[in-house]
Amino acid sequence: MKKSNLITREGYDILERELRYLWKEERPRVTAQVSDAAALGDRSENAEYIYGKKRLREIDRRVRFLTKRLEQLQVVYPSAKQQGKVYFGAWVQLEDEAGQLKHYRLVGPDEFDLRLNKLSIDSPLARSLLGKMTDDEIKVTTPTGEHWYIITAISYQPFNPID
């Protein structure tokens, strides 16, 4: 499945900062280290030189990826028309079959992080939430089986989870 090119403003800013850091700070620092290590002589057994060159390749690879990806991404801003329904960027509170509350924000695949309750818009759960309203019941089919949820709250501003 092709991943979405959607991203929140916050997610875009994070990727942009990473690119700027890698290009303006990390790469020049590692380049200087490699240059210093190369000046020490035999490069074939010079661990600092070998590691530094490897790190430069990793940085360059990530810089190329970020540069291309940032060009493809479309920043999505919440609209007043979205209030009351689940769309990209929404914070959603769900109640599962056991009565447990779960909180997620629907974000792009480049910024999802389940530890921070950020759910990729490409996930089965997020897909089933799109366009739904508070008190709607949804069914999600995952590799572990079918799961049912009730949407208990929707917001486009972060809300404090009630656990």
mmCIF file of C-alpha atoms in Angstrom:
data_model
loop_
_atom_site.group_PDB
_atom_site.id
_atom_site.type_symbol
_atom_site.label_atom_id
_atom_site.label_comp_id
_atom_site.label_asym_id
_atom_site.label_seq_id
_atom_site.Cartn_x
_atom_site.Cartn_y
_atom_site.Cartn_z
ATOM 1 C CA MET A 1 0.000 0.000 0.000
ATOM 2 C CA LYS A 2 1.313 3.426 -0.957
ATOM 3 C CA LYS A 3 1.784 5.766 1.979
ATOM 4 C CA SER A 4 -0.036 9.080 2.143
ATOM 5 C CA ASN A 5 1.678 12.371 1.444
ATOM 6 C CA LEU A 6 -0.248 14.169 4.187
ATOM 7 C CA ILE A 7 1.396 15.710 7.228
ATOM 8 C CA THR A 8 0.523 18.104 10.018
ATOM 9 C CA ARG A 9 2.306 21.446 10.309
ATOM 10 C CA GLU A 10 4.079 20.206 13.452
ATOM 11 C CA GLY A 11 5.283 17.051 11.688
ATOM 12 C CA TYR A 12 6.555 19.025 8.702
ATOM 13 C CA ASP A 13 8.455 21.397 10.993
ATOM 14 C CA ILE A 14 10.102 18.452 12.788
ATOM 15 C CA LEU A 15 11.313 16.938 9.508
ATOM 16 C CA GLU A 16 12.531 20.335 8.309
ATOM 17 C CA ARG A 17 14.492 20.857 11.574
ATOM 18 C CA GLU A 18 16.052 17.400 11.233
ATOM 19 C CA LEU A 19 17.158 18.170 7.678
ATOM 20 C CA ARG A 20 18.593 21.546 8.704
ATOM 21 C CA TYR A 21 20.427 19.972 11.693
ATOM 22 C CA LEU A 22 21.920 17.167 9.593
ATOM 23 C CA TRP A 23 23.050 19.511 6.805
ATOM 24 C CA LYS A 24 24.209 22.531 8.819
ATOM 25 C CA GLU A 25 25.551 20.967 12.022
ATOM 26 C CA GLU A 26 26.024 17.184 11.982
ATOM 27 C CA ARG A 27 27.542 16.798 8.515
ATOM 28 C CA PRO A 28 30.158 19.572 8.933
ATOM 29 C CA ARG A 29 31.131 18.178 12.356
ATOM 30 C CA VAL A 30 31.542 14.613 11.033
ATOM 31 C CA THR A 31 33.395 15.881 7.939
ATOM 32 C CA ALA A 32 35.909 17.645 10.195
ATOM 33 C CA GLN A 33 36.356 14.465 12.247
ATOM 34 C CA VAL A 34 36.959 12.394 9.109
ATOM 35 C CA SER A 35 39.469 14.951 7.872
ATOM 36 C CA ASP A 36 41.329 14.849 11.200
ATOM 37 C CA ALA A 37 41.306 11.037 11.196
ATOM 38 C CA ALA A 38 42.585 10.912 7.605
ATOM 39 C CA ALA A 39 45.523 13.094 8.590
ATOM 40 C CA LEU A 40 46.677 10.400 11.027
ATOM 41 C CA GLY A 41 47.927 8.168 8.232
ATOM 42 C CA ASP A 42 46.942 4.585 7.346
ATOM 43 C CA ARG A 43 43.215 4.695 6.646
ATOM 44 C CA SER A 44 42.714 0.934 6.330
ATOM 45 C CA GLU A 45 43.072 0.380 10.081
ATOM 46 C CA ASN A 46 41.864 3.779 11.234
ATOM 47 C CA ALA A 47 38.576 3.159 13.096
ATOM 48 C CA GLU A 48 37.716 6.849 13.417
ATOM 49 C CA TYR A 49 38.135 7.340 9.672
ATOM 50 C CA ILE A 50 36.142 4.212 8.760
ATOM 51 C CA TYR A 51 33.313 5.021 11.182
ATOM 52 C CA GLY A 52 33.267 8.674 10.103
ATOM 53 C CA LYS A 53 32.951 7.768 6.413
ATOM 54 C CA LYS A 54 30.137 5.360 7.264
ATOM 55 C CA ARG A 55 28.370 8.059 9.286
ATOM 56 C CA LEU A 56 28.737 10.534 6.396
ATOM 57 C CA ARG A 57 27.058 8.033 4.047
ATOM 58 C CA GLU A 58 24.194 7.626 6.552
ATOM 59 C CA ILE A 59 23.783 11.400 6.873
ATOM 60 C CA ASP A 60 23.840 11.898 3.097
ATOM 61 C CA ARG A 61 21.266 9.142 2.610
ATOM 62 C CA ARG A 62 18.928 10.699 5.197
ATOM 63 C CA VAL A 63 19.430 14.200 3.738
ATOM 64 C CA ARG A 64 18.496 12.940 0.252
ATOM 65 C CA PHE A 65 15.422 11.156 1.636
ATOM 66 C CA LEU A 66 14.244 14.174 3.654
ATOM 67 C CA THR A 67 14.798 16.584 0.759
ATOM 68 C CA LYS A 68 12.708 14.447 -1.616
ATOM 69 C CA ARG A 69 10.059 13.635 0.996
ATOM 70 C CA LEU A 70 9.539 17.266 2.049
ATOM 71 C CA GLU A 71 8.895 18.158 -1.604
ATOM 72 C CA GLN A 72 6.176 15.480 -1.819
ATOM 73 C CA LEU A 73 4.392 16.241 1.453
ATOM 74 C CA GLN A 74 1.198 18.256 1.675
ATOM 75 C CA VAL A 75 0.606 20.101 4.951
ATOM 76 C CA VAL A 76 -3.017 19.778 6.076
ATOM 77 C CA TYR A 77 -4.568 22.460 8.256
ATOM 78 C CA PRO A 78 -7.783 21.788 10.198
ATOM 79 C CA SER A 79 -10.864 23.543 8.849
ATOM 80 C CA ALA A 80 -13.905 24.832 10.759
ATOM 81 C CA LYS A 81 -16.030 22.557 8.543
ATOM 82 C CA GLN A 82 -14.371 19.520 10.117
ATOM 83 C CA GLN A 83 -15.652 20.183 13.644
ATOM 84 C CA GLY A 84 -17.662 17.251 14.956
ATOM 85 C CA LYS A 85 -16.249 14.722 12.496
ATOM 86 C CA VAL A 86 -13.017 12.760 12.361
ATOM 87 C CA TYR A 87 -10.595 13.866 9.675
ATOM 88 C CA PHE A 88 -6.835 14.173 9.322
ATOM 89 C CA GLY A 89 -5.246 15.880 12.339
ATOM 90 C CA ALA A 90 -8.114 15.119 14.728
ATOM 91 C CA TRP A 91 -7.607 14.008 18.309
ATOM 92 C CA VAL A 92 -10.002 11.114 18.920
ATOM 93 C CA GLN A 93 -11.021 9.442 22.165
ATOM 94 C CA LEU A 94 -12.248 5.869 21.744
ATOM 95 C CA GLU A 95 -13.801 3.395 24.142
ATOM 96 C CA ASP A 96 -13.026 -0.246 23.373
ATOM 97 C CA GLU A 97 -15.120 -3.349 24.122
ATOM 98 C CA ALA A 98 -13.629 -3.592 27.620
ATOM 99 C CA GLY A 99 -14.542 0.024 28.455
ATOM 100 C CA GLN A 100 -10.929 1.232 28.218
ATOM 101 C CA LEU A 101 -10.390 4.729 26.831
ATOM 102 C CA LYS A 102 -7.790 5.233 24.121
ATOM 103 C CA HIS A 103 -6.651 8.558 22.689
ATOM 104 C CA TYR A 104 -5.136 9.046 19.261
ATOM 105 C CA ARG A 105 -4.281 11.810 16.860
ATOM 106 C CA LEU A 106 -4.592 10.983 13.159
ATOM 107 C CA VAL A 107 -1.344 12.006 11.488
ATOM 108 C CA GLY A 108 0.692 11.225 8.387
ATOM 109 C CA PRO A 109 2.871 8.125 8.067
ATOM 110 C CA ASP A 110 6.031 10.230 8.457
ATOM 111 C CA GLU A 111 5.087 11.365 11.948
ATOM 112 C CA PHE A 112 3.169 8.502 13.555
ATOM 113 C CA ASP A 113 4.363 7.330 16.956
ATOM 114 C CA LEU A 114 2.108 5.120 19.039
ATOM 115 C CA ARG A 115 4.068 5.971 22.199
ATOM 116 C CA LEU A 116 2.835 9.548 21.688
ATOM 117 C CA ASN A 117 -0.660 8.361 20.633
ATOM 118 C CA LYS A 118 -0.072 9.481 17.041
ATOM 119 C CA LEU A 119 -1.819 7.064 14.685
ATOM 120 C CA SER A 120 -0.985 6.876 10.969
ATOM 121 C CA ILE A 121 -3.814 7.888 8.655
ATOM 122 C CA ASP A 122 -2.933 4.771 6.628
ATOM 123 C CA SER A 123 -3.681 2.365 9.509
ATOM 124 C CA PRO A 124 -6.878 0.273 9.507
ATOM 125 C CA LEU A 125 -8.140 2.001 12.664
ATOM 126 C CA ALA A 126 -7.617 5.495 11.265
ATOM 127 C CA ARG A 127 -9.239 4.564 7.941
ATOM 128 C CA SER A 128 -12.333 3.298 9.767
ATOM 129 C CA LEU A 129 -12.550 6.531 11.816
ATOM 130 C CA LEU A 130 -12.562 8.952 8.874
ATOM 131 C CA GLY A 131 -15.818 10.882 8.536
ATOM 132 C CA LYS A 132 -17.318 9.449 11.729
ATOM 133 C CA MET A 133 -18.900 11.481 14.541
ATOM 134 C CA THR A 134 -19.100 11.271 18.329
ATOM 135 C CA ASP A 135 -21.073 8.218 19.540
ATOM 136 C CA ASP A 136 -20.517 6.368 16.243
ATOM 137 C CA GLU A 137 -19.556 2.735 16.628
ATOM 138 C CA ILE A 138 -16.815 1.395 14.395
ATOM 139 C CA LYS A 139 -15.528 -2.054 13.585
ATOM 140 C CA VAL A 140 -11.856 -2.550 12.772
ATOM 141 C CA THR A 141 -10.483 -5.744 11.290
ATOM 142 C CA THR A 142 -6.851 -6.352 12.181
ATOM 143 C CA PRO A 143 -4.578 -9.393 11.999
ATOM 144 C CA THR A 144 -5.628 -10.170 15.604
ATOM 145 C CA GLY A 145 -9.340 -10.152 14.707
ATOM 146 C CA GLU A 146 -12.284 -7.771 14.801
ATOM 147 C CA HIS A 147 -12.391 -4.943 17.321
ATOM 148 C CA TRP A 148 -15.261 -2.581 18.144
ATOM 149 C CA TYR A 149 -14.898 0.998 19.366
ATOM 150 C CA ILE A 150 -17.198 3.869 20.208
ATOM 151 C CA ILE A 151 -16.029 7.419 19.486
ATOM 152 C CA THR A 152 -16.481 9.371 22.730
ATOM 153 C CA ALA A 153 -14.769 12.664 21.816
ATOM 154 C CA ILE A 154 -13.313 14.484 18.803
ATOM 155 C CA SER A 155 -11.156 17.592 18.919
ATOM 156 C CA TYR A 156 -8.782 19.443 16.663
ATOM 157 C CA GLN A 157 -6.950 20.805 19.717
ATOM 158 C CA PRO A 158 -5.082 18.479 22.104
ATOM 159 C CA PHE A 159 -7.251 17.440 25.005
ATOM 160 C CA ASN A 160 -6.211 16.035 28.343
ATOM 161 C CA PRO A 161 -6.949 12.320 28.392
ATOM 162 C CA ILE A 162 -9.173 11.159 31.218
ATOM 163 C CA ASP A 163 -7.803 7.789 32.348
#
